[in-house]
CSV table of C-alpha atoms in Angstrom, one decimal:
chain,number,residue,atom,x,y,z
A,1,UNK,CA,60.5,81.2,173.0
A,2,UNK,CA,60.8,84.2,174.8
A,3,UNK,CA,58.1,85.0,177.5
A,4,UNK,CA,57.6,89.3,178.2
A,5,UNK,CA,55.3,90.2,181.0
A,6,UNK,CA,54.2,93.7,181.9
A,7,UNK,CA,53.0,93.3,184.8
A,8,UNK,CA,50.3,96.5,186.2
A,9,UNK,CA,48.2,96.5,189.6
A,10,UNK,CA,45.3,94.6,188.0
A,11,UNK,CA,46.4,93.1,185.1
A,12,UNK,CA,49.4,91.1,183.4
A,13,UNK,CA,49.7,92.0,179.9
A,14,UNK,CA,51.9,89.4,178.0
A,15,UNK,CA,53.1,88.1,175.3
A,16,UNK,CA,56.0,85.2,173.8
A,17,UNK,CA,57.8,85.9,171.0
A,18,UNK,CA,59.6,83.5,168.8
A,19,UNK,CA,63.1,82.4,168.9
A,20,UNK,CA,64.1,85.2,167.0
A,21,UNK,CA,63.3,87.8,169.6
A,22,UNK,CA,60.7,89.4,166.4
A,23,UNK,CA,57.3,87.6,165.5
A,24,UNK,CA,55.2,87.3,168.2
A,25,UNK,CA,53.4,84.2,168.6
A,26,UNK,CA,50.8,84.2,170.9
A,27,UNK,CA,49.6,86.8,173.7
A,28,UNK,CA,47.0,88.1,176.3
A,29,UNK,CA,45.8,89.9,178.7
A,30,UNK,CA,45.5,88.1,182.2
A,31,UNK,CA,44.3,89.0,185.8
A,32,UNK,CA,46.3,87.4,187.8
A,33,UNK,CA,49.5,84.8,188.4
A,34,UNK,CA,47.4,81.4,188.0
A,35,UNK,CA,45.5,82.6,184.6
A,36,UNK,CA,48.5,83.4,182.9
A,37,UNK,CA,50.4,80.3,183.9
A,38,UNK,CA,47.0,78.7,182.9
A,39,UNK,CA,47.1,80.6,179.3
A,40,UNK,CA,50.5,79.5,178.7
A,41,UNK,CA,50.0,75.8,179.1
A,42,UNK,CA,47.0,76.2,177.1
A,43,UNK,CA,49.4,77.6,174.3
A,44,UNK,CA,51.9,74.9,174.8
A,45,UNK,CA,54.9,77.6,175.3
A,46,UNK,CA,58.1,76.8,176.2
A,47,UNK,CA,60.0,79.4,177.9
A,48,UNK,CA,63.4,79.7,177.2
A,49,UNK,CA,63.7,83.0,178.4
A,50,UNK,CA,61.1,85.7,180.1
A,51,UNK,CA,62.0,89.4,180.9
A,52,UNK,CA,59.5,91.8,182.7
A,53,UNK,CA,58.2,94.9,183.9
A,54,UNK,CA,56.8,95.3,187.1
A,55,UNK,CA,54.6,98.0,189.0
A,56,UNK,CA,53.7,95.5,191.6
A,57,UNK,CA,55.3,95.1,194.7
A,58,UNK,CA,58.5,93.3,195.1
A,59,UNK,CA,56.9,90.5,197.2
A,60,UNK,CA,54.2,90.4,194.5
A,61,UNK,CA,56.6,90.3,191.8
A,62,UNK,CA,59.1,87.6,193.5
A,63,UNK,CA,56.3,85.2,193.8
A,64,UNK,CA,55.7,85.6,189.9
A,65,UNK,CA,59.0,85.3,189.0
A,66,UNK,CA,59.4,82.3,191.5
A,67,UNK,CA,56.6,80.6,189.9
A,68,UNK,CA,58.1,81.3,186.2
A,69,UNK,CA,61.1,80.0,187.6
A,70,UNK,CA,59.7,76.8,189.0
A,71,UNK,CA,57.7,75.6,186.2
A,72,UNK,CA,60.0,76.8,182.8
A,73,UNK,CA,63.8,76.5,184.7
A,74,UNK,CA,64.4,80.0,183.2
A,75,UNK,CA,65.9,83.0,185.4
A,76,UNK,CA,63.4,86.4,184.2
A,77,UNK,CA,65.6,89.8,183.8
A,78,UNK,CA,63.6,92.4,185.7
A,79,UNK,CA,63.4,95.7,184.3
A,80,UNK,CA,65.1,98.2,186.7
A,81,UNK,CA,64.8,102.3,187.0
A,82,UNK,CA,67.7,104.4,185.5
A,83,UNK,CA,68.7,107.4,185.2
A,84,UNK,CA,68.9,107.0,181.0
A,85,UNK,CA,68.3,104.4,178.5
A,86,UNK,CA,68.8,103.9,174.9
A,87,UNK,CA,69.2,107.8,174.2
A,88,UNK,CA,66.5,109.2,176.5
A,89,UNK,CA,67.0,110.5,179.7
A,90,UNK,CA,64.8,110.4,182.6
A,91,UNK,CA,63.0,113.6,183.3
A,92,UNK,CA,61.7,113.3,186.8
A,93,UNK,CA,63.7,115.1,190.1
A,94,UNK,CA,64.2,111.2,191.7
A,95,UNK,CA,64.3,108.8,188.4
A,96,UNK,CA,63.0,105.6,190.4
A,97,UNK,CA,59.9,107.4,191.4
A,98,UNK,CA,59.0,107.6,187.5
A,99,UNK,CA,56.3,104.0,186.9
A,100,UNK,CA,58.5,101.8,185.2
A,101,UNK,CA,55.6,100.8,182.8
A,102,UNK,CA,55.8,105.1,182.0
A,103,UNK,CA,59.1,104.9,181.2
A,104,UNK,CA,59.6,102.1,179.1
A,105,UNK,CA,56.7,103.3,176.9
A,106,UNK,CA,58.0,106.7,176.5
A,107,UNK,CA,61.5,104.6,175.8
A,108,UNK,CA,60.0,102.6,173.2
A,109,UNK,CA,58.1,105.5,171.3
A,110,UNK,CA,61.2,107.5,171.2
A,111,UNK,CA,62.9,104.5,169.6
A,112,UNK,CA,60.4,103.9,167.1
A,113,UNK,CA,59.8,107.8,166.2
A,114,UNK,CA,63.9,108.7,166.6
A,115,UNK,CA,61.9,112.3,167.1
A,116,UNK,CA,60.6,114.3,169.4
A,117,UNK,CA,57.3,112.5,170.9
A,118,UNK,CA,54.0,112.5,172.6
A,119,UNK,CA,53.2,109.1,174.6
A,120,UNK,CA,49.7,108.9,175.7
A,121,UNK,CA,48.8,106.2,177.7
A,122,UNK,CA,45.1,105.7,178.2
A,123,UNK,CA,44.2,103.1,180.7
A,124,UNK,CA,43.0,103.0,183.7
A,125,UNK,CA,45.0,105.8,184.6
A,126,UNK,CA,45.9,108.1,182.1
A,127,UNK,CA,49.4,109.2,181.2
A,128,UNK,CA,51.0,112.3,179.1
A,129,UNK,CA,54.9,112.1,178.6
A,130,UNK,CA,57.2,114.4,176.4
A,131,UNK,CA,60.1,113.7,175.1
A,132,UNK,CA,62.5,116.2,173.0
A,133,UNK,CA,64.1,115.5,170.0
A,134,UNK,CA,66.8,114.9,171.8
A,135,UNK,CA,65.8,112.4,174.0
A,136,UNK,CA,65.3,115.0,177.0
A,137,UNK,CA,62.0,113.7,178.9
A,138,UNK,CA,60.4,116.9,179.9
A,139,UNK,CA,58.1,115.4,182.3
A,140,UNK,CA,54.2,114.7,182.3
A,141,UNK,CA,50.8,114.6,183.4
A,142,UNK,CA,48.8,111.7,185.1
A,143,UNK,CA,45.0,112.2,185.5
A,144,UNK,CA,42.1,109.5,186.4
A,145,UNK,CA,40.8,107.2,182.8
A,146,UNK,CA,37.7,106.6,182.2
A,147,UNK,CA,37.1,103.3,184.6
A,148,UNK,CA,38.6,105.4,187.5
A,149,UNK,CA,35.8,108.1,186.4
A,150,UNK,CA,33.0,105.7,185.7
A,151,UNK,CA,33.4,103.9,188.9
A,152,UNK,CA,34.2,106.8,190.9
A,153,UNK,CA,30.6,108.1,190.1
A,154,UNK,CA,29.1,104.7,190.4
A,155,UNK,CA,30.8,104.2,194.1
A,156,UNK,CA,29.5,108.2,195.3
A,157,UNK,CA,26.7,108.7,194.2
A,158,UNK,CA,23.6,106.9,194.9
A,159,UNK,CA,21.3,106.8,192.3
A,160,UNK,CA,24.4,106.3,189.3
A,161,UNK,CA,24.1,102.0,189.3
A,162,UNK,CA,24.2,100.5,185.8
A,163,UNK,CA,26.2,97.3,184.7
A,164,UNK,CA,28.5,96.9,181.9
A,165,UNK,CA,26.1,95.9,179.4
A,166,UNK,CA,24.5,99.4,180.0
A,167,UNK,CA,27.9,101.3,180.0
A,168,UNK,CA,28.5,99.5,176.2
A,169,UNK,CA,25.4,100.6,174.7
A,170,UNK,CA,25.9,103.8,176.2
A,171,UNK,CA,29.0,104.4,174.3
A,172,UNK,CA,27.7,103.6,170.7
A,173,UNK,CA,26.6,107.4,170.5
A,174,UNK,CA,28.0,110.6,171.1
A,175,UNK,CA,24.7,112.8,171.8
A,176,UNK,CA,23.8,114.4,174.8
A,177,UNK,CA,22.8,111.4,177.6
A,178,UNK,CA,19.0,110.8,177.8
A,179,UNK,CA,19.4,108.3,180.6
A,180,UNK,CA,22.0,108.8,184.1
A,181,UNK,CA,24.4,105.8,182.1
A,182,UNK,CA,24.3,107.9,179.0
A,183,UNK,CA,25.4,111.0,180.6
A,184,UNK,CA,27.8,109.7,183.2
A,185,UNK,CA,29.5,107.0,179.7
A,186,UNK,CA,29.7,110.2,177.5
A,187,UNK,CA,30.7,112.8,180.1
A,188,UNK,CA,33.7,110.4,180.9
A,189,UNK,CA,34.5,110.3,176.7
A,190,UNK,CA,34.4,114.1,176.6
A,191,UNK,CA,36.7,114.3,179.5
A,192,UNK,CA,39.2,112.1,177.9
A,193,UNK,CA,39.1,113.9,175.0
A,194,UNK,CA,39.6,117.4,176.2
A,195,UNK,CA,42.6,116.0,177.9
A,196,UNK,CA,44.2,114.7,174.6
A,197,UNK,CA,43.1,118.3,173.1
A,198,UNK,CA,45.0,120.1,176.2
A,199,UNK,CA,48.2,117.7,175.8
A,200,UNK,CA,48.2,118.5,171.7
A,201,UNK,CA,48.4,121.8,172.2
A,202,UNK,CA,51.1,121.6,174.9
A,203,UNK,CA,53.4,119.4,172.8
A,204,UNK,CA,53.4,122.3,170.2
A,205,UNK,CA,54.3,124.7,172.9
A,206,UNK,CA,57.0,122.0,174.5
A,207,UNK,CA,57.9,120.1,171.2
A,208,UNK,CA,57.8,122.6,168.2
A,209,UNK,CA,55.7,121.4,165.3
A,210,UNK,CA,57.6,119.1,164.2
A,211,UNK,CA,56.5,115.7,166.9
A,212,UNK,CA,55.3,112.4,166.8
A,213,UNK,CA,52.0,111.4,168.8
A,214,UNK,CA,51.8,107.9,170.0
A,215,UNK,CA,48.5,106.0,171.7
A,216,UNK,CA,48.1,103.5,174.0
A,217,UNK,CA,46.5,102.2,176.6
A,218,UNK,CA,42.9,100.5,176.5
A,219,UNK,CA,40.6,103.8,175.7
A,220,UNK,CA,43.1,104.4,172.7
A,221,UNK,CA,40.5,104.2,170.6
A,222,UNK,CA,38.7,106.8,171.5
A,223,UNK,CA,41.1,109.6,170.9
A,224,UNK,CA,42.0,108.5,167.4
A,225,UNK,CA,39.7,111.0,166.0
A,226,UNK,CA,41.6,114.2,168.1
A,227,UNK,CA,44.6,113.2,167.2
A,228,UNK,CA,45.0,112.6,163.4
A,229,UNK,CA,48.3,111.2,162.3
A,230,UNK,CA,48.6,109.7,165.7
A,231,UNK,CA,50.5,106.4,165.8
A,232,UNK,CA,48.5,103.5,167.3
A,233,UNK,CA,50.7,101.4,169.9
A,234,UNK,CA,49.9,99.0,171.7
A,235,UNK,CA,53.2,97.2,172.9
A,236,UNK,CA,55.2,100.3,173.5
A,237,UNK,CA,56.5,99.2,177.1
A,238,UNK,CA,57.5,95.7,175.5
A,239,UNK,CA,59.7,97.7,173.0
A,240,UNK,CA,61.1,99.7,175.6
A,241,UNK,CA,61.6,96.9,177.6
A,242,UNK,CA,63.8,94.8,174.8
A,243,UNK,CA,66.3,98.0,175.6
A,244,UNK,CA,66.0,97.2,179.0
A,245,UNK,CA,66.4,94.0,179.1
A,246,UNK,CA,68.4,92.8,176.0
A,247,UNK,CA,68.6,88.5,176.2
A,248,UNK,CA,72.0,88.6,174.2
């Protein structure tokens, strides 16, 4: 089996894939080194292989890759910047200063659209990426998500505490907020939104009409509706990764 990590500054999305590099078999989302080498014996994987992305820092990332190392016998293939990669070209002035993670998703949707695309990425952070149709990546945007706004608010201001629970009630309408959690929850959705509005239009000014739009990130979902046609992706960096880091 065939063990792909992506790893981010607070979590370790993975996944293992079956023998024939296709079907994936089992997969998670971790928060850190001991839970997913806990979640792996629980799935009884056996690692033959493991390739990775990495945002962490290399001493973080060494001590991951020692422990993989240690406990399957397998070497991991690290994913490394470049200048260009499986017919898109890096858009940034210095190429290594462009996240990995970024450019591996932006990779991946331009090998699955084989057009000229729109990658947003909304996590934590969120990301905007264009990429022309012929692989030219015309750069991006990066703005806070909606945790960074949430708790941002929660840590500043005084009187804006609410737990989770709260937040997730919040969120099950779209109205005007009655209560400080209700504002703050919906204020953050509206932000995102306008942002994916704002990047649309862009893309037709950048891209032409003629563009694919691909989401990701954890907050996906709530752009689905500005964005109609929009292709829903979750493992774009492990696609881009595979052209990173081919096993054969």
């Amino acid at each position: 089996m065939i063990l792909e990590l992506d790893c981010g500054n607070s979590f370790i999305k993975w996944r293992v894939l079956a023998g024939d590099a296709v079907q994936v078999v089992a997969g998670g989302v971790v928060g850190s080194d001991e839970e997913l080498m806990l979640a792996l014996e629980a799935k009884s994987v056996q690692v033959v292989a493991c390739r990775l992305v990495s945002v962490r820092t290399d001493a973080e990332t060494e001590l991951l890759v020692e422990r993989i190392n240690q406990r399957y016998e397998v070497a991991c293939v690290c994913a490394q910047p470049v200048i260009e990669l499986a017919g898109v070209r890096n858009g940034y002035e210095n190429y290594q200063q462009l996240g990995l993670d970024r450019w591996l998703a932006l990779v991946g949707a331009y090998l699955q659209a084989g057009k000229a695309c729109l990658v947003l990425d909304l996590g934590t952070a969120v990301t905007a990426d264009y990429v022309s149709a012929s692989g030219e990546h015309l750069g991006g945007f990066i703005c806070p998500g909606v945790p960074l706004m949430r708790n941002q608010l929660r840590t500043h201001t005084r009187r804006i505490r609410y737990g989770d629970d709260v937040a997730e009630r919040a969120q099950q309408h779209s109205g005007p907020g009655r209560t400080t959690a209700e504002a703050v929850e919906r204020g953050c959705s509206l932000m995102l939104q306008g942002f994916v509005v704002t990047q649309l239009e862009l893309a037709r000014k950048y891209l032409g009409d003629e563009f694919v739009v691909f989401l990701t990130g954890g907050d996906a979902a709530l752009a689905v509706d500005m964005a109609p046609g929009a292709v829903i992706a979750p493992d774009l960096v492990f696609k881009g990764l595979a052209a990173a880091c081919p096993l054969s």
